[in-house]
Amino acid sequence: MLKKLQGQGLDVDPWEELISKEGIPKEMHDDLKFFLQSKRITYFLDEKYTIHSKVFEYNLNKLIDQTKDEFTLKEAKNALTVSRKYLVPFLELLDHLAITERKGVNRLWSNDKGKMKIV
């Protein structure tokens, strides 16, 4: 299931659909969700969608490389080539993790973005 999730990138199937297709019993869904999130194996974009940590790292690095200290939603969309459906929750996750900060219609990197890069 984690390989499938990683292969989907940012354009992921809904979490419940993904784990149901893998035959994971319904009574384990919440525990699995909590475990994967607490170990930072996955990041939840919202209550419906989750991404693999490697996808998170890849897209974070791509965004760092392709934006300046301040960037717009359009610049992020061009950098990540993903629909708004997944882009906005990804950017909100970055805000929540204090990696970026929303200032009106723009976003600012919270710290020196070169130091944030995940290798």
XYZ file of N, CA and C in Angstrom:
357
model
N 0.814 -1.179 0.000
C 0.000 0.000 0.000
C 0.865 1.253 0.000
N 1.961 1.250 0.764
C 2.826 2.425 0.821
C 3.528 2.667 -0.515
N 3.902 1.594 -1.216
C 4.518 1.757 -2.544
C 3.516 2.359 -3.524
N 2.283 1.908 -3.453
C 1.233 2.454 -4.314
C 1.023 3.928 -3.993
N 0.980 4.264 -2.715
C 0.803 5.650 -2.294
C 1.966 6.518 -2.788
N 3.169 6.004 -2.664
C 4.338 6.749 -3.120
C 4.290 6.962 -4.632
N 3.856 5.957 -5.363
C 3.772 6.042 -6.816
C 2.727 7.028 -7.316
N 1.759 7.356 -6.490
C 0.697 8.277 -6.909
C 1.143 9.737 -6.864
N 2.217 10.036 -6.184
C 2.672 11.415 -6.086
C 1.700 12.251 -5.268
N 1.465 13.486 -5.733
C 0.512 14.365 -5.038
C -0.921 14.099 -5.455
N -1.097 13.484 -6.599
C -2.423 13.212 -7.171
C -2.910 11.851 -6.661
N -3.326 11.813 -5.397
C -3.597 10.550 -4.709
C -5.081 10.198 -4.663
N -5.327 8.898 -4.515
C -6.683 8.420 -4.259
C -7.057 8.798 -2.825
N -8.338 8.900 -2.521
C -8.742 9.136 -1.127
C -8.213 8.026 -0.213
N -7.808 8.396 0.985
C -7.211 7.480 1.958
C -8.077 6.244 2.188
N -9.341 6.426 2.477
C -10.223 5.295 2.772
C -10.314 4.350 1.577
N -10.375 4.895 0.394
C -10.438 4.074 -0.817
C -9.144 3.280 -0.990
N -8.030 3.925 -0.778
C -6.722 3.288 -0.937
C -6.549 2.105 0.014
N -6.840 2.308 1.297
C -6.606 1.218 2.238
C -7.684 0.140 2.147
N -8.876 0.502 1.725
C -9.918 -0.512 1.527
C -9.551 -1.443 0.378
N -9.009 -0.874 -0.701
C -8.585 -1.687 -1.852
C -7.482 -2.665 -1.483
N -6.708 -2.321 -0.471
C -5.612 -3.183 -0.032
C -6.081 -4.271 0.932
N -7.359 -4.275 1.252
C -7.916 -5.316 2.109
C -7.655 -5.118 3.588
N -7.316 -3.927 3.983
C -7.065 -3.647 5.399
C -8.420 -3.507 6.097
N -8.638 -4.266 7.151
C -9.932 -4.223 7.847
C -10.284 -2.816 8.330
N -11.546 -2.468 8.206
C -12.039 -1.127 8.561
C -11.672 -0.738 9.991
N -11.711 -1.694 10.917
C -11.418 -1.375 12.313
C -9.949 -0.988 12.534
N -9.082 -1.211 11.537
C -7.669 -0.844 11.657
C -7.344 0.488 10.971
N -8.278 1.050 10.223
C -8.016 2.253 9.431
C -7.511 3.428 10.270
N -8.192 3.723 11.364
C -7.801 4.872 12.185
C -6.450 4.652 12.865
N -6.215 3.445 13.360
C -4.933 3.148 14.002
C -3.785 3.245 13.001
N -4.002 2.726 11.808
C -2.970 2.780 10.775
C -2.691 4.225 10.384
N -3.739 4.986 10.222
C -3.608 6.407 9.867
C -2.781 7.140 10.931
N -3.105 6.934 12.193
C -2.382 7.579 13.284
C -0.920 7.131 13.311
N -0.680 5.830 13.181
C 0.684 5.305 13.223
C 1.546 5.897 12.109
N 1.045 5.864 10.870
C 1.813 6.360 9.732
C 2.093 7.856 9.858
N 1.129 8.586 10.357
C 1.320 10.023 10.520
C 2.298 10.316 11.670
N 2.178 9.605 12.771
C 3.046 9.860 13.926
C 4.501 9.514 13.632
N 4.733 8.550 12.764
C 6.096 8.163 12.376
C 6.590 8.963 11.174
N 5.776 9.900 10.702
C 6.074 10.743 9.538
C 6.388 9.916 8.285
N 5.665 8.819 8.157
C 5.733 8.008 6.944
C 4.776 8.595 5.915
N 3.703 9.197 6.410
C 2.740 9.880 5.549
C 2.431 11.251 6.138
N 1.923 12.112 5.265
C 1.437 13.432 5.671
C 0.029 13.564 5.132
N -0.880 13.987 5.973
C -2.256 14.158 5.533
C -2.459 15.570 5.030
N -2.873 15.653 3.764
C -3.167 16.953 3.166
C -4.439 17.532 3.780
N -5.385 16.651 4.046
C -6.635 17.005 4.715
C -7.227 15.698 5.223
N -8.461 15.710 5.662
C -9.049 14.488 6.230
C -9.272 13.397 5.191
N -9.202 13.730 3.914
C -9.489 12.767 2.863
C -8.244 12.237 2.146
N -7.218 13.060 2.019
C -6.049 12.707 1.205
C -4.766 12.675 2.023
N -3.930 11.684 1.706
C -2.629 11.567 2.346
C -1.563 11.343 1.283
N -0.341 11.786 1.574
C 0.776 11.558 0.664
C 1.906 10.878 1.417
N 2.730 10.176 0.687
C 3.897 9.504 1.254
C 4.950 10.551 1.608
N 5.745 10.290 2.632
C 6.776 11.242 3.060
C 7.791 11.523 1.951
N 8.105 10.528 1.130
C 9.054 10.745 0.020
C 8.461 11.689 -1.020
N 7.166 11.605 -1.237
C 6.467 12.527 -2.147
C 6.497 13.935 -1.549
N 6.262 14.038 -0.249
C 6.338 15.319 0.440
C 7.719 15.942 0.251
N 8.760 15.174 0.543
C 10.133 15.668 0.440
C 10.474 16.076 -0.993
N 10.122 15.247 -1.955
C 10.403 15.533 -3.359
C 9.752 16.847 -3.791
N 8.480 17.020 -3.475
C 7.750 18.218 -3.894
C 8.195 19.451 -3.115
N 8.554 19.298 -1.858
C 9.102 20.406 -1.095
C 10.403 20.883 -1.739
N 11.303 19.952 -2.041
C 12.576 20.313 -2.668
C 12.371 20.963 -4.031
N 11.430 20.430 -4.792
C 11.132 20.991 -6.113
C 10.624 22.427 -5.975
N 9.763 22.662 -5.016
C 9.226 23.995 -4.786
C 10.327 24.950 -4.315
N 11.185 24.483 -3.447
C 12.316 25.299 -2.986
C 13.192 25.706 -4.170
N 13.513 24.732 -5.015
C 14.386 24.986 -6.164
C 13.778 25.941 -7.187
N 12.468 25.929 -7.328
C 11.833 26.655 -8.424
C 11.096 27.930 -8.001
N 11.261 28.337 -6.753
C 10.616 29.574 -6.305
C 11.634 30.478 -5.621
N 11.242 31.726 -5.488
C 12.069 32.701 -4.761
C 11.631 32.706 -3.303
N 12.103 33.671 -2.549
C 11.757 33.745 -1.123
C 10.267 33.967 -0.895
N 9.598 34.528 -1.888
C 8.157 34.743 -1.844
C 7.590 34.228 -3.159
N 6.456 33.515 -3.083
C 5.887 32.953 -4.308
C 4.368 32.946 -4.256
N 3.768 32.861 -5.436
C 2.313 32.850 -5.566
C 1.813 31.429 -5.776
N 0.518 31.275 -5.681
C -0.115 29.994 -5.962
C 0.184 29.554 -7.397
N 0.142 30.492 -8.325
C 0.417 30.183 -9.728
C 1.853 29.691 -9.910
N 2.802 30.319 -9.243
C 4.199 29.883 -9.341
C 4.370 28.480 -8.751
N 3.689 28.208 -7.660
C 3.747 26.877 -7.055
C 3.119 25.840 -7.983
N 2.008 26.205 -8.607
C 1.332 25.296 -9.546
C 2.235 24.985 -10.733
N 2.921 25.988 -11.250
C 3.846 25.776 -12.364
C 5.022 24.892 -11.946
N 5.505 25.068 -10.732
C 6.638 24.285 -10.241
C 6.266 22.823 -10.020
N 5.079 22.585 -9.484
C 4.701 21.227 -9.099
C 3.811 20.522 -10.122
N 3.288 21.273 -11.079
C 2.412 20.724 -12.128
C 1.357 19.761 -11.572
N 0.567 20.275 -10.664
C -0.508 19.498 -10.052
C -1.745 20.389 -9.998
N -2.905 19.785 -9.960
C -4.137 20.578 -9.923
C -4.283 21.275 -8.570
N -5.110 22.316 -8.569
C -5.381 23.066 -7.334
C -5.959 22.170 -6.245
N -6.678 21.124 -6.656
C -7.303 20.190 -5.711
C -6.268 19.628 -4.730
N -5.053 19.390 -5.207
C -3.989 18.833 -4.370
C -2.971 19.894 -3.963
N -2.806 20.909 -4.802
C -1.814 21.954 -4.532
C -2.160 22.765 -3.294
N -3.382 23.240 -3.210
C -3.769 24.087 -2.075
C -3.605 23.344 -0.746
N -4.091 22.097 -0.616
C -3.851 21.392 0.654
C -2.361 21.161 0.936
N -1.550 20.941 -0.115
C -0.108 20.768 0.081
C 0.501 22.058 0.639
N 0.137 23.187 0.062
C 0.656 24.468 0.543
C 0.164 24.768 1.959
N -1.074 24.400 2.251
C -1.597 24.596 3.613
C -0.867 23.703 4.618
N -0.451 22.513 4.166
C 0.356 21.642 5.026
C 1.700 22.301 5.314
N 2.312 22.900 4.301
C 3.576 23.611 4.516
C 3.390 24.753 5.506
N 2.263 25.455 5.410
C 1.948 26.521 6.376
C 1.811 25.938 7.777
N 1.066 24.841 7.886
C 0.817 24.196 9.178
C 2.131 23.735 9.833
N 3.060 23.265 9.012
C 4.353 22.795 9.524
C 5.339 23.947 9.723
N 4.884 25.166 9.486
C 5.691 26.385 9.632
C 6.888 26.408 8.678
N 6.740 25.761 7.538
C 7.765 25.803 6.504
C 7.551 27.053 5.653
N 6.281 27.365 5.426
C 5.913 28.595 4.737
C 4.932 29.361 5.604
N 4.741 30.618 5.218
C 3.773 31.454 5.907
C 2.979 32.207 4.845
N 1.675 32.149 4.956
C 0.826 32.830 3.984
C 0.729 34.312 4.326
N 0.995 35.127 3.329
C 0.885 36.583 3.452
C 0.007 37.070 2.316
N -1.280 37.211 2.587
C -2.221 37.609 1.538
C -2.325 36.509 0.490
N -2.029 36.853 -0.749
C -2.091 35.851 -1.830
C -0.746 35.167 -2.044
N 0.290 35.630 -1.358
C 1.627 35.048 -1.509
C 1.981 34.158 -0.330
N 3.034 33.392 -0.519
C 3.608 32.606 0.568
C 5.076 32.947 0.684
N 5.546 32.958 1.906
C 6.954 33.227 2.194
C 7.557 31.985 2.825
N 8.792 31.695 2.493
C 9.510 30.630 3.187
C 9.807 31.133 4.591
N 9.574 30.318 5.589
C 9.718 30.752 6.980
C 11.164 30.974 7.388
N 12.070 30.167 6.859
C 13.486 30.267 7.189
C 14.282 30.301 5.900
N 15.575 30.232 6.024
C 16.442 30.133 4.857
C 16.089 28.843 4.127
N 15.492 28.968 2.947
C 14.982 27.777 2.269
C 16.083 26.798 1.893
N 17.298 27.265 1.751
C 18.407 26.351 1.454
C 18.667 25.384 2.595
N 18.389 25.825 3.816
C 18.591 24.954 4.983
C 17.451 23.977 5.166
N 16.299 24.242 4.523
C 15.141 23.371 4.661
C 15.215 22.182 3.721
N 16.021 22.292 2.696
C 16.059 21.269 1.662
C 16.374 19.903 2.262
N 15.624 18.933 1.851
C 15.786 17.566 2.337
C 16.541 16.788 1.280
N 17.658 16.208 1.663
C 18.491 15.493 0.700
C 18.264 14.005 0.770
